[in-house]
Amino acid sequence: MSKPVLATDLDGTLIPMGEYPENVTDLQELKTRLREQEATVIFVTGRFLESIQAAIGEFDLPVPDWIIADVGTSIYEHRGDLKYEPLSSYQDYQAEITEPFPIAKLREELAEIPGLLPQEEEKQGRFKLSYYAPADQLDALAAQTAKIVKQLAAPYSIIQSLDPHGEEGFLDFLPRSISKAHALNFWHEHVDRDPERTVFSGDSGNDLAALTAGYRSIVVGNAEAKLADKVQAAHTEAGWTDRLHLAERAATSGVLEGCHRFGMFG
């Protein structure tokens, strides 16, 4: 039998949150259990690589075997220490999608929209264009930009999400069909691993695709209010009765809770 896989979001999910002091001790238990099972660990996050590498040291996270970064537009393989090498075949795949309409051109088209604030340059990516948006305007801005993308026939999709405290919104423009779920599916095919051995955990809108892709899924207790309902509805519609755990506990503790629920540790 293949080894278990934990694929997890970071902010609001695996990373301990200050308001939940039990997260710190639960992280240590989670690391120990994963090590005992020789589990494969994948970080699946909106962060860029350097930010992920910094977070590993800052929060004493397990060192992942693979990283899916930039909201699913980058895949990296661990090459020792904290060195990671991008998966070139995945980059080539996205380059083919965006060739007719480069992301720089999309950025020009969206430049004058009120309320849409480009994120810092280090948070942009070769295949990811990211913006901040007021939380109370997020839905309206997502609809407005989706209309523009459609009119331009630009090969991009939009993912919206909120920060863990719901005070700030995020809009990410990715190559059409690309998401955390798509990247995770690509990884399974690349390494020829059984998806039935994978557990995915998340807390926000950019985790929705992965939480509803058929993997055993954990929605941590501090997740966005609407997210659990959407995930539950998708699982019900698909006829899955045993692939979702709505954790009572928050963040890191919810991940640990869900891993126990799915029997990852024997």
PDB file of C-alpha atoms in Angstrom:
ATOM      1  CA  MET A   1       0.000   0.000   0.000  1.00  0.00           C
ATOM      2  CA  SER A   2       1.273   3.476  -0.891  1.00  0.00           C
ATOM      3  CA  LYS A   3       2.140   5.914   1.863  1.00  0.00           C
ATOM      4  CA  PRO A   4      -0.498   8.413   3.024  1.00  0.00           C
ATOM      5  CA  VAL A   5      -0.459  11.954   1.677  1.00  0.00           C
ATOM      6  CA  LEU A   6      -1.406  15.106   3.574  1.00  0.00           C
ATOM      7  CA  ALA A   7      -1.984  18.035   1.231  1.00  0.00           C
ATOM      8  CA  THR A   8      -2.772  21.179   3.177  1.00  0.00           C
ATOM      9  CA  ASP A   9      -3.307  24.882   2.884  1.00  0.00           C
ATOM     10  CA  LEU A  10      -1.144  27.016   5.192  1.00  0.00           C
ATOM     11  CA  ASP A  11      -2.670  30.310   6.372  1.00  0.00           C
ATOM     12  CA  GLY A  12      -5.748  29.679   8.483  1.00  0.00           C
ATOM     13  CA  THR A  13      -5.196  25.925   8.187  1.00  0.00           C
ATOM     14  CA  LEU A  14      -1.844  24.328   9.037  1.00  0.00           C
ATOM     15  CA  ILE A  15      -0.117  27.429  10.444  1.00  0.00           C
ATOM     16  CA  PRO A  16      -0.937  27.943  14.144  1.00  0.00           C
ATOM     17  CA  MET A  17      -3.145  30.942  14.861  1.00  0.00           C
ATOM     18  CA  GLY A  18      -2.447  33.131  17.884  1.00  0.00           C
ATOM     19  CA  GLU A  19      -5.998  32.949  19.225  1.00  0.00           C
ATOM     20  CA  TYR A  20      -5.763  29.145  19.460  1.00  0.00           C
ATOM     21  CA  PRO A  21      -2.779  28.325  21.717  1.00  0.00           C
ATOM     22  CA  GLU A  22      -3.489  24.594  21.424  1.00  0.00           C
ATOM     23  CA  ASN A  23      -2.459  24.829  17.766  1.00  0.00           C
ATOM     24  CA  VAL A  24       1.226  24.873  18.742  1.00  0.00           C
ATOM     25  CA  THR A  25       1.204  21.599  20.686  1.00  0.00           C
ATOM     26  CA  ASP A  26      -1.111  19.984  18.130  1.00  0.00           C
ATOM     27  CA  LEU A  27       1.341  20.903  15.371  1.00  0.00           C
ATOM     28  CA  GLN A  28       4.067  18.980  17.170  1.00  0.00           C
ATOM     29  CA  GLU A  29       1.817  15.931  17.495  1.00  0.00           C
ATOM     30  CA  LEU A  30       0.881  16.190  13.829  1.00  0.00           C
ATOM     31  CA  LYS A  31       4.537  16.364  12.785  1.00  0.00           C
ATOM     32  CA  THR A  32       5.381  13.322  14.900  1.00  0.00           C
ATOM     33  CA  ARG A  33       2.480  11.284  13.523  1.00  0.00           C
ATOM     34  CA  LEU A  34       3.294  12.178   9.927  1.00  0.00           C
ATOM     35  CA  ARG A  35       6.920  11.221  10.455  1.00  0.00           C
ATOM     36  CA  GLU A  36       5.953   7.883  12.006  1.00  0.00           C
ATOM     37  CA  GLN A  37       3.762   7.062   9.012  1.00  0.00           C
ATOM     38  CA  GLU A  38       6.405   8.282   6.533  1.00  0.00           C
ATOM     39  CA  ALA A  39       3.617  10.355   5.013  1.00  0.00           C
ATOM     40  CA  THR A  40       4.154  12.562   1.990  1.00  0.00           C
ATOM     41  CA  VAL A  41       3.465  16.195   2.904  1.00  0.00           C
ATOM     42  CA  ILE A  42       2.374  18.739   0.290  1.00  0.00           C
ATOM     43  CA  PHE A  43       1.787  22.416   1.016  1.00  0.00           C
ATOM     44  CA  VAL A  44      -0.988  23.770  -1.228  1.00  0.00           C
ATOM     45  CA  THR A  45      -1.100  27.512  -0.737  1.00  0.00           C
ATOM     46  CA  GLY A  46      -1.535  30.948  -2.229  1.00  0.00           C
ATOM     47  CA  ARG A  47       1.872  31.971  -0.908  1.00  0.00           C
ATOM     48  CA  PHE A  48       4.930  32.302  -3.140  1.00  0.00           C
ATOM     49  CA  LEU A  49       7.957  30.051  -2.623  1.00  0.00           C
ATOM     50  CA  GLU A  50      10.161  32.382  -0.565  1.00  0.00           C
ATOM     51  CA  SER A  51       7.271  33.162   1.768  1.00  0.00           C
ATOM     52  CA  ILE A  52       6.637  29.438   2.253  1.00  0.00           C
ATOM     53  CA  GLN A  53      10.287  28.768   3.010  1.00  0.00           C
ATOM     54  CA  ALA A  54      10.243  31.551   5.610  1.00  0.00           C
ATOM     55  CA  ALA A  55       7.046  30.198   7.198  1.00  0.00           C
ATOM     56  CA  ILE A  56       8.565  26.735   7.634  1.00  0.00           C
ATOM     57  CA  GLY A  57      11.193  28.201   9.958  1.00  0.00           C
ATOM     58  CA  GLU A  58       8.976  30.796  11.604  1.00  0.00           C
ATOM     59  CA  PHE A  59       6.238  28.355  12.619  1.00  0.00           C
ATOM     60  CA  ASP A  60       8.294  25.142  12.885  1.00  0.00           C
ATOM     61  CA  LEU A  61       6.254  23.464  10.148  1.00  0.00           C
ATOM     62  CA  PRO A  62       7.086  20.048   8.733  1.00  0.00           C
ATOM     63  CA  VAL A  63       9.379  20.286   5.723  1.00  0.00           C
ATOM     64  CA  PRO A  64       7.143  19.398   2.759  1.00  0.00           C
ATOM     65  CA  ASP A  65       8.123  16.895   0.100  1.00  0.00           C
ATOM     66  CA  TRP A  66       6.308  18.986  -2.502  1.00  0.00           C
ATOM     67  CA  ILE A  67       4.926  22.513  -2.663  1.00  0.00           C
ATOM     68  CA  ILE A  68       1.978  23.681  -4.725  1.00  0.00           C
ATOM     69  CA  ALA A  69       2.281  27.462  -4.536  1.00  0.00           C
ATOM     70  CA  ASP A  70       0.758  30.607  -6.046  1.00  0.00           C
ATOM     71  CA  VAL A  71      -2.832  29.289  -5.794  1.00  0.00           C
ATOM     72  CA  GLY A  72      -2.005  26.237  -7.875  1.00  0.00           C
ATOM     73  CA  THR A  73       0.106  27.841 -10.608  1.00  0.00           C
ATOM     74  CA  SER A  74       3.455  26.470  -9.370  1.00  0.00           C
ATOM     75  CA  ILE A  75       4.580  22.989  -8.337  1.00  0.00           C
ATOM     76  CA  TYR A  76       7.950  22.466  -6.633  1.00  0.00           C
ATOM     77  CA  GLU A  77       9.814  19.300  -5.642  1.00  0.00           C
ATOM     78  CA  HIS A  78      11.999  19.164  -2.524  1.00  0.00           C
ATOM     79  CA  ARG A  79      15.685  18.830  -3.386  1.00  0.00           C
ATOM     80  CA  GLY A  80      17.246  18.804   0.098  1.00  0.00           C
ATOM     81  CA  ASP A  81      17.500  21.345   2.905  1.00  0.00           C
ATOM     82  CA  LEU A  82      14.917  23.983   1.960  1.00  0.00           C
ATOM     83  CA  LYS A  83      15.715  23.905  -1.751  1.00  0.00           C
ATOM     84  CA  TYR A  84      12.867  23.353  -4.208  1.00  0.00           C
ATOM     85  CA  GLU A  85      12.881  22.847  -7.975  1.00  0.00           C
ATOM     86  CA  PRO A  86       9.925  23.826 -10.176  1.00  0.00           C
ATOM     87  CA  LEU A  87       8.150  21.141 -12.182  1.00  0.00           C
ATOM     88  CA  SER A  88       8.867  22.311 -15.722  1.00  0.00           C
ATOM     89  CA  SER A  89       6.165  20.229 -17.405  1.00  0.00           C
ATOM     90  CA  TYR A  90       3.512  22.054 -15.377  1.00  0.00           C
ATOM     91  CA  GLN A  91       4.942  25.434 -16.374  1.00  0.00           C
ATOM     92  CA  ASP A  92       4.936  24.400 -20.037  1.00  0.00           C
ATOM     93  CA  TYR A  93       1.320  23.301 -19.740  1.00  0.00           C
ATOM     94  CA  GLN A  94       0.226  26.714 -18.483  1.00  0.00           C
ATOM     95  CA  ALA A  95       2.330  28.541 -21.044  1.00  0.00           C
ATOM     96  CA  GLU A  96       0.309  26.857 -23.798  1.00  0.00           C
ATOM     97  CA  ILE A  97      -2.961  28.000 -22.182  1.00  0.00           C
ATOM     98  CA  THR A  98      -1.932  31.647 -21.830  1.00  0.00           C
ATOM     99  CA  GLU A  99       0.047  32.100 -25.049  1.00  0.00           C
ATOM    100  CA  PRO A 100      -2.869  33.751 -26.931  1.00  0.00           C
ATOM    101  CA  PHE A 101      -3.381  36.325 -24.143  1.00  0.00           C
ATOM    102  CA  PRO A 102      -0.347  36.935 -21.881  1.00  0.00           C
ATOM    103  CA  ILE A 103      -1.003  37.815 -18.265  1.00  0.00           C
ATOM    104  CA  ALA A 104       0.687  41.220 -18.693  1.00  0.00           C
ATOM    105  CA  LYS A 105      -2.011  42.144 -21.192  1.00  0.00           C
ATOM    106  CA  LEU A 106      -4.724  41.121 -18.738  1.00  0.00           C
ATOM    107  CA  ARG A 107      -3.137  43.325 -16.083  1.00  0.00           C
ATOM    108  CA  GLU A 108      -3.349  46.318 -18.448  1.00  0.00           C
ATOM    109  CA  GLU A 109      -7.034  45.651 -19.073  1.00  0.00           C
ATOM    110  CA  LEU A 110      -7.836  45.582 -15.348  1.00  0.00           C
ATOM    111  CA  ALA A 111      -5.687  48.559 -14.363  1.00  0.00           C
ATOM    112  CA  GLU A 112      -8.424  51.187 -13.970  1.00  0.00           C
ATOM    113  CA  ILE A 113     -11.066  49.294 -11.981  1.00  0.00           C
ATOM    114  CA  PRO A 114     -11.924  51.154  -8.722  1.00  0.00           C
ATOM    115  CA  GLY A 115     -11.442  49.052  -5.585  1.00  0.00           C
ATOM    116  CA  LEU A 116      -9.085  46.598  -7.259  1.00  0.00           C
ATOM    117  CA  LEU A 117      -5.581  46.994  -5.790  1.00  0.00           C
ATOM    118  CA  PRO A 118      -2.692  44.956  -7.246  1.00  0.00           C
ATOM    119  CA  GLN A 119      -0.859  42.889  -4.671  1.00  0.00           C
ATOM    120  CA  GLU A 120       2.879  43.358  -4.150  1.00  0.00           C
ATOM    121  CA  GLU A 121       5.119  42.295  -7.053  1.00  0.00           C
ATOM    122  CA  GLU A 122       6.576  39.359  -5.117  1.00  0.00           C
ATOM    123  CA  LYS A 123       3.028  37.986  -4.778  1.00  0.00           C
ATOM    124  CA  GLN A 124       2.455  38.028  -8.518  1.00  0.00           C
ATOM    125  CA  GLY A 125       3.544  35.077 -10.614  1.00  0.00           C
ATOM    126  CA  ARG A 126       4.331  34.056 -14.146  1.00  0.00           C
ATOM    127  CA  PHE A 127       0.814  32.640 -14.387  1.00  0.00           C
ATOM    128  CA  LYS A 128      -0.939  34.409 -11.485  1.00  0.00           C
ATOM    129  CA  LEU A 129      -2.294  37.948 -11.265  1.00  0.00           C
ATOM    130  CA  SER A 130      -3.441  38.857  -7.747  1.00  0.00           C
ATOM    131  CA  TYR A 131      -5.384  41.752  -6.258  1.00  0.00           C
ATOM    132  CA  TYR A 132      -6.670  42.967  -2.920  1.00  0.00           C
ATOM    133  CA  ALA A 133     -10.317  43.988  -2.714  1.00  0.00           C
ATOM    134  CA  PRO A 134     -12.529  45.286   0.107  1.00  0.00           C
ATOM    135  CA  ALA A 135     -14.344  42.316   1.630  1.00  0.00           C
ATOM    136  CA  ASP A 136     -17.742  43.960   1.183  1.00  0.00           C
ATOM    137  CA  GLN A 137     -17.050  44.581  -2.531  1.00  0.00           C
ATOM    138  CA  LEU A 138     -15.493  41.208  -3.307  1.00  0.00           C
ATOM    139  CA  ASP A 139     -18.511  39.569  -4.943  1.00  0.00           C
ATOM    140  CA  ALA A 140     -19.276  42.626  -7.060  1.00  0.00           C
ATOM    141  CA  LEU A 141     -15.655  43.006  -8.210  1.00  0.00           C
ATOM    142  CA  ALA A 142     -15.440  39.310  -9.029  1.00  0.00           C
ATOM    143  CA  ALA A 143     -18.563  39.605 -11.186  1.00  0.00           C
ATOM    144  CA  GLN A 144     -17.317  42.793 -12.871  1.00  0.00           C
ATOM    145  CA  THR A 145     -13.909  41.370 -13.736  1.00  0.00           C
ATOM    146  CA  ALA A 146     -15.399  38.053 -14.861  1.00  0.00           C
ATOM    147  CA  LYS A 147     -17.490  39.990 -17.385  1.00  0.00           C
ATOM    148  CA  ILE A 148     -14.379  41.764 -18.677  1.00  0.00           C
ATOM    149  CA  VAL A 149     -12.429  38.508 -18.969  1.00  0.00           C
ATOM    150  CA  LYS A 150     -15.301  36.966 -20.933  1.00  0.00           C
ATOM    151  CA  GLN A 151     -15.554  39.973 -23.276  1.00  0.00           C
ATOM    152  CA  LEU A 152     -11.818  39.794 -23.939  1.00  0.00           C
ATOM    153  CA  ALA A 153     -11.989  36.014 -24.514  1.00  0.00           C
ATOM    154  CA  ALA A 154      -8.991  35.856 -22.188  1.00  0.00           C
ATOM    155  CA  PRO A 155      -8.078  32.293 -21.083  1.00  0.00           C
ATOM    156  CA  TYR A 156      -8.296  32.985 -17.349  1.00  0.00           C
ATOM    157  CA  SER A 157     -10.483  32.002 -14.427  1.00  0.00           C
ATOM    158  CA  ILE A 158     -11.060  33.963 -11.225  1.00  0.00           C
ATOM    159  CA  ILE A 159     -10.755  32.673  -7.676  1.00  0.00           C
ATOM    160  CA  GLN A 160     -12.001  34.802  -4.807  1.00  0.00           C
ATOM    161  CA  SER A 161     -11.321  34.334  -1.112  1.00  0.00           C
ATOM    162  CA  LEU A 162     -11.174  36.146   2.223  1.00  0.00           C
ATOM    163  CA  ASP A 163      -8.371  36.407   4.746  1.00  0.00           C
ATOM    164  CA  PRO A 164      -8.757  34.218   7.891  1.00  0.00           C
ATOM    165  CA  HIS A 165     -10.441  37.098   9.733  1.00  0.00           C
ATOM    166  CA  GLY A 166     -12.742  38.047   6.869  1.00  0.00           C
ATOM    167  CA  GLU A 167     -11.522  41.649   6.783  1.00  0.00           C
ATOM    168  CA  GLU A 168      -9.868  41.661   3.360  1.00  0.00           C
ATOM    169  CA  GLY A 169     -10.709  40.052   0.048  1.00  0.00           C
ATOM    170  CA  PHE A 170      -8.463  38.528  -2.591  1.00  0.00           C
ATOM    171  CA  LEU A 171      -8.981  38.011  -6.316  1.00  0.00           C
ATOM    172  CA  ASP A 172      -6.612  35.722  -8.193  1.00  0.00           C
ATOM    173  CA  PHE A 173      -6.606  35.414 -11.983  1.00  0.00           C
ATOM    174  CA  LEU A 174      -5.208  32.062 -13.117  1.00  0.00           C
ATOM    175  CA  PRO A 175      -4.921  30.266 -16.456  1.00  0.00           C
ATOM    176  CA  ARG A 176      -8.272  28.747 -17.318  1.00  0.00           C
ATOM    177  CA  SER A 177      -8.925  25.436 -15.482  1.00  0.00           C
ATOM    178  CA  ILE A 178      -5.933  25.958 -13.171  1.00  0.00           C
ATOM    179  CA  SER A 179      -6.591  25.742  -9.419  1.00  0.00           C
ATOM    180  CA  LYS A 180      -5.205  24.069  -6.338  1.00  0.00           C
ATOM    181  CA  ALA A 181      -7.253  21.017  -7.309  1.00  0.00           C
ATOM    182  CA  HIS A 182      -5.903  20.948 -10.858  1.00  0.00           C
ATOM    183  CA  ALA A 183      -2.331  21.196  -9.586  1.00  0.00           C
ATOM    184  CA  LEU A 184      -2.938  18.420  -7.060  1.00  0.00           C
ATOM    185  CA  ASN A 185      -4.436  16.212  -9.780  1.00  0.00           C
ATOM    186  CA  PHE A 186      -1.428  16.965 -12.015  1.00  0.00           C
ATOM    187  CA  TRP A 187       0.896  15.963  -9.161  1.00  0.00           C
ATOM    188  CA  HIS A 188      -0.868  12.630  -8.619  1.00  0.00           C
ATOM    189  CA  GLU A 189      -0.494  11.779 -12.296  1.00  0.00           C
ATOM    190  CA  HIS A 190       3.132  12.942 -12.396  1.00  0.00           C
ATOM    191  CA  VAL A 191       4.231  10.762  -9.473  1.00  0.00           C
ATOM    192  CA  ASP A 192       1.657   7.990 -10.081  1.00  0.00           C
ATOM    193  CA  ARG A 193       0.149   8.064  -6.612  1.00  0.00           C
ATOM    194  CA  ASP A 194      -3.260   6.782  -5.514  1.00  0.00           C
ATOM    195  CA  PRO A 195      -5.655   9.730  -4.859  1.00  0.00           C
ATOM    196  CA  GLU A 196      -7.522   7.565  -2.352  1.00  0.00           C
ATOM    197  CA  ARG A 197      -4.539   7.852  -0.012  1.00  0.00           C
ATOM    198  CA  THR A 198      -4.643  11.676  -0.005  1.00  0.00           C
ATOM    199  CA  VAL A 199      -6.280  13.950   2.553  1.00  0.00           C
ATOM    200  CA  PHE A 200      -6.664  17.645   1.752  1.00  0.00           C
ATOM    201  CA  SER A 201      -7.325  20.366   4.343  1.00  0.00           C
ATOM    202  CA  GLY A 202      -8.333  23.986   3.820  1.00  0.00           C
ATOM    203  CA  ASP A 203     -10.251  26.980   5.110  1.00  0.00           C
ATOM    204  CA  SER A 204     -11.014  29.507   2.355  1.00  0.00           C
ATOM    205  CA  GLY A 205     -12.468  30.077  -1.086  1.00  0.00           C
ATOM    206  CA  ASN A 206      -9.303  29.231  -2.972  1.00  0.00           C
ATOM    207  CA  ASP A 207      -9.448  25.768  -1.349  1.00  0.00           C
ATOM    208  CA  LEU A 208     -12.961  25.058  -2.627  1.00  0.00           C
ATOM    209  CA  ALA A 209     -11.916  23.275  -5.814  1.00  0.00           C
ATOM    210  CA  ALA A 210      -9.568  20.922  -3.963  1.00  0.00           C
ATOM    211  CA  LEU A 211     -12.089  20.306  -1.166  1.00  0.00           C
ATOM    212  CA  THR A 212     -14.637  19.194  -3.766  1.00  0.00           C
ATOM    213  CA  ALA A 213     -12.328  17.279  -6.142  1.00  0.00           C
ATOM    214  CA  GLY A 214     -12.990  13.867  -4.610  1.00  0.00           C
ATOM    215  CA  TYR A 215     -10.166  13.719  -2.094  1.00  0.00           C
ATOM    216  CA  ARG A 216     -10.885  13.009   1.540  1.00  0.00           C
ATOM    217  CA  SER A 217     -11.275  16.540   2.802  1.00  0.00           C
ATOM    218  CA  ILE A 218     -11.003  18.495   6.041  1.00  0.00           C
ATOM    219  CA  VAL A 219     -12.677  21.877   6.472  1.00  0.00           C
ATOM    220  CA  VAL A 220     -11.107  23.343   9.603  1.00  0.00           C
ATOM    221  CA  GLY A 221     -13.339  24.876  12.257  1.00  0.00           C
ATOM    222  CA  ASN A 222     -12.365  28.486  11.556  1.00  0.00           C
ATOM    223  CA  ALA A 223     -13.196  28.272   7.844  1.00  0.00           C
ATOM    224  CA  GLU A 224     -15.187  30.912   5.996  1.00  0.00           C
ATOM    225  CA  ALA A 225     -18.845  30.739   6.992  1.00  0.00           C
ATOM    226  CA  LYS A 226     -20.113  29.841   3.523  1.00  0.00           C
ATOM    227  CA  LEU A 227     -17.337  27.426   2.654  1.00  0.00           C
ATOM    228  CA  ALA A 228     -18.469  24.448   4.738  1.00  0.00           C
ATOM    229  CA  ASP A 229     -21.965  24.672   3.269  1.00  0.00           C
ATOM    230  CA  LYS A 230     -20.634  24.756  -0.300  1.00  0.00           C
ATOM    231  CA  VAL A 231     -18.316  21.817   0.302  1.00  0.00           C
ATOM    232  CA  GLN A 232     -21.031  19.804   2.060  1.00  0.00           C
ATOM    233  CA  ALA A 233     -23.454  20.450  -0.802  1.00  0.00           C
ATOM    234  CA  ALA A 234     -20.894  19.409  -3.425  1.00  0.00           C
ATOM    235  CA  HIS A 235     -20.088  16.172  -1.603  1.00  0.00           C
ATOM    236  CA  THR A 236     -23.783  15.384  -1.208  1.00  0.00           C
ATOM    237  CA  GLU A 237     -24.459  16.053  -4.886  1.00  0.00           C
ATOM    238  CA  ALA A 238     -21.561  13.781  -5.865  1.00  0.00           C
ATOM    239  CA  GLY A 239     -22.884  11.014  -3.621  1.00  0.00           C
ATOM    240  CA  TRP A 240     -19.822  10.966  -1.373  1.00  0.00           C
ATOM    241  CA  THR A 241     -20.753   9.986   2.151  1.00  0.00           C
ATOM    242  CA  ASP A 242     -17.360   9.420   3.780  1.00  0.00           C
ATOM    243  CA  ARG A 243     -14.939  11.936   2.255  1.00  0.00           C
ATOM    244  CA  LEU A 244     -15.617  15.062   4.295  1.00  0.00           C
ATOM    245  CA  HIS A 245     -14.813  16.021   7.869  1.00  0.00           C
ATOM    246  CA  LEU A 246     -16.091  19.350   9.147  1.00  0.00           C
ATOM    247  CA  ALA A 247     -13.682  19.881  12.021  1.00  0.00           C
ATOM    248  CA  GLU A 248     -14.842  21.361  15.293  1.00  0.00           C
ATOM    249  CA  ARG A 249     -11.370  22.596  16.128  1.00  0.00           C
ATOM    250  CA  ALA A 250      -9.601  25.475  14.387  1.00  0.00           C
ATOM    251  CA  ALA A 251      -6.587  25.655  12.091  1.00  0.00           C
ATOM    252  CA  THR A 252      -3.752  23.230  12.993  1.00  0.00           C
ATOM    253  CA  SER A 253      -5.903  21.455  15.570  1.00  0.00           C
ATOM    254  CA  GLY A 254      -8.613  20.914  12.972  1.00  0.00           C
ATOM    255  CA  VAL A 255      -6.102  19.363  10.582  1.00  0.00           C
ATOM    256  CA  LEU A 256      -4.957  16.961  13.299  1.00  0.00           C
ATOM    257  CA  GLU A 257      -8.571  16.164  14.181  1.00  0.00           C
ATOM    258  CA  GLY A 258      -9.394  15.371  10.564  1.00  0.00           C
ATOM    259  CA  CYS A 259      -6.319  13.203  10.074  1.00  0.00           C
ATOM    260  CA  HIS A 260      -7.403  11.109  13.057  1.00  0.00           C
ATOM    261  CA  ARG A 261     -10.953  10.953  11.679  1.00  0.00           C
ATOM    262  CA  PHE A 262      -9.677   9.533   8.377  1.00  0.00           C
ATOM    263  CA  GLY A 263      -7.364   7.012  10.066  1.00  0.00           C
ATOM    264  CA  MET A 264      -4.202   8.431   8.575  1.00  0.00           C
ATOM    265  CA  PHE A 265      -2.153   7.373  11.564  1.00  0.00           C
ATOM    266  CA  GLY A 266      -3.215   3.738  11.743  1.00  0.00           C
TER     267      GLY A 266
END
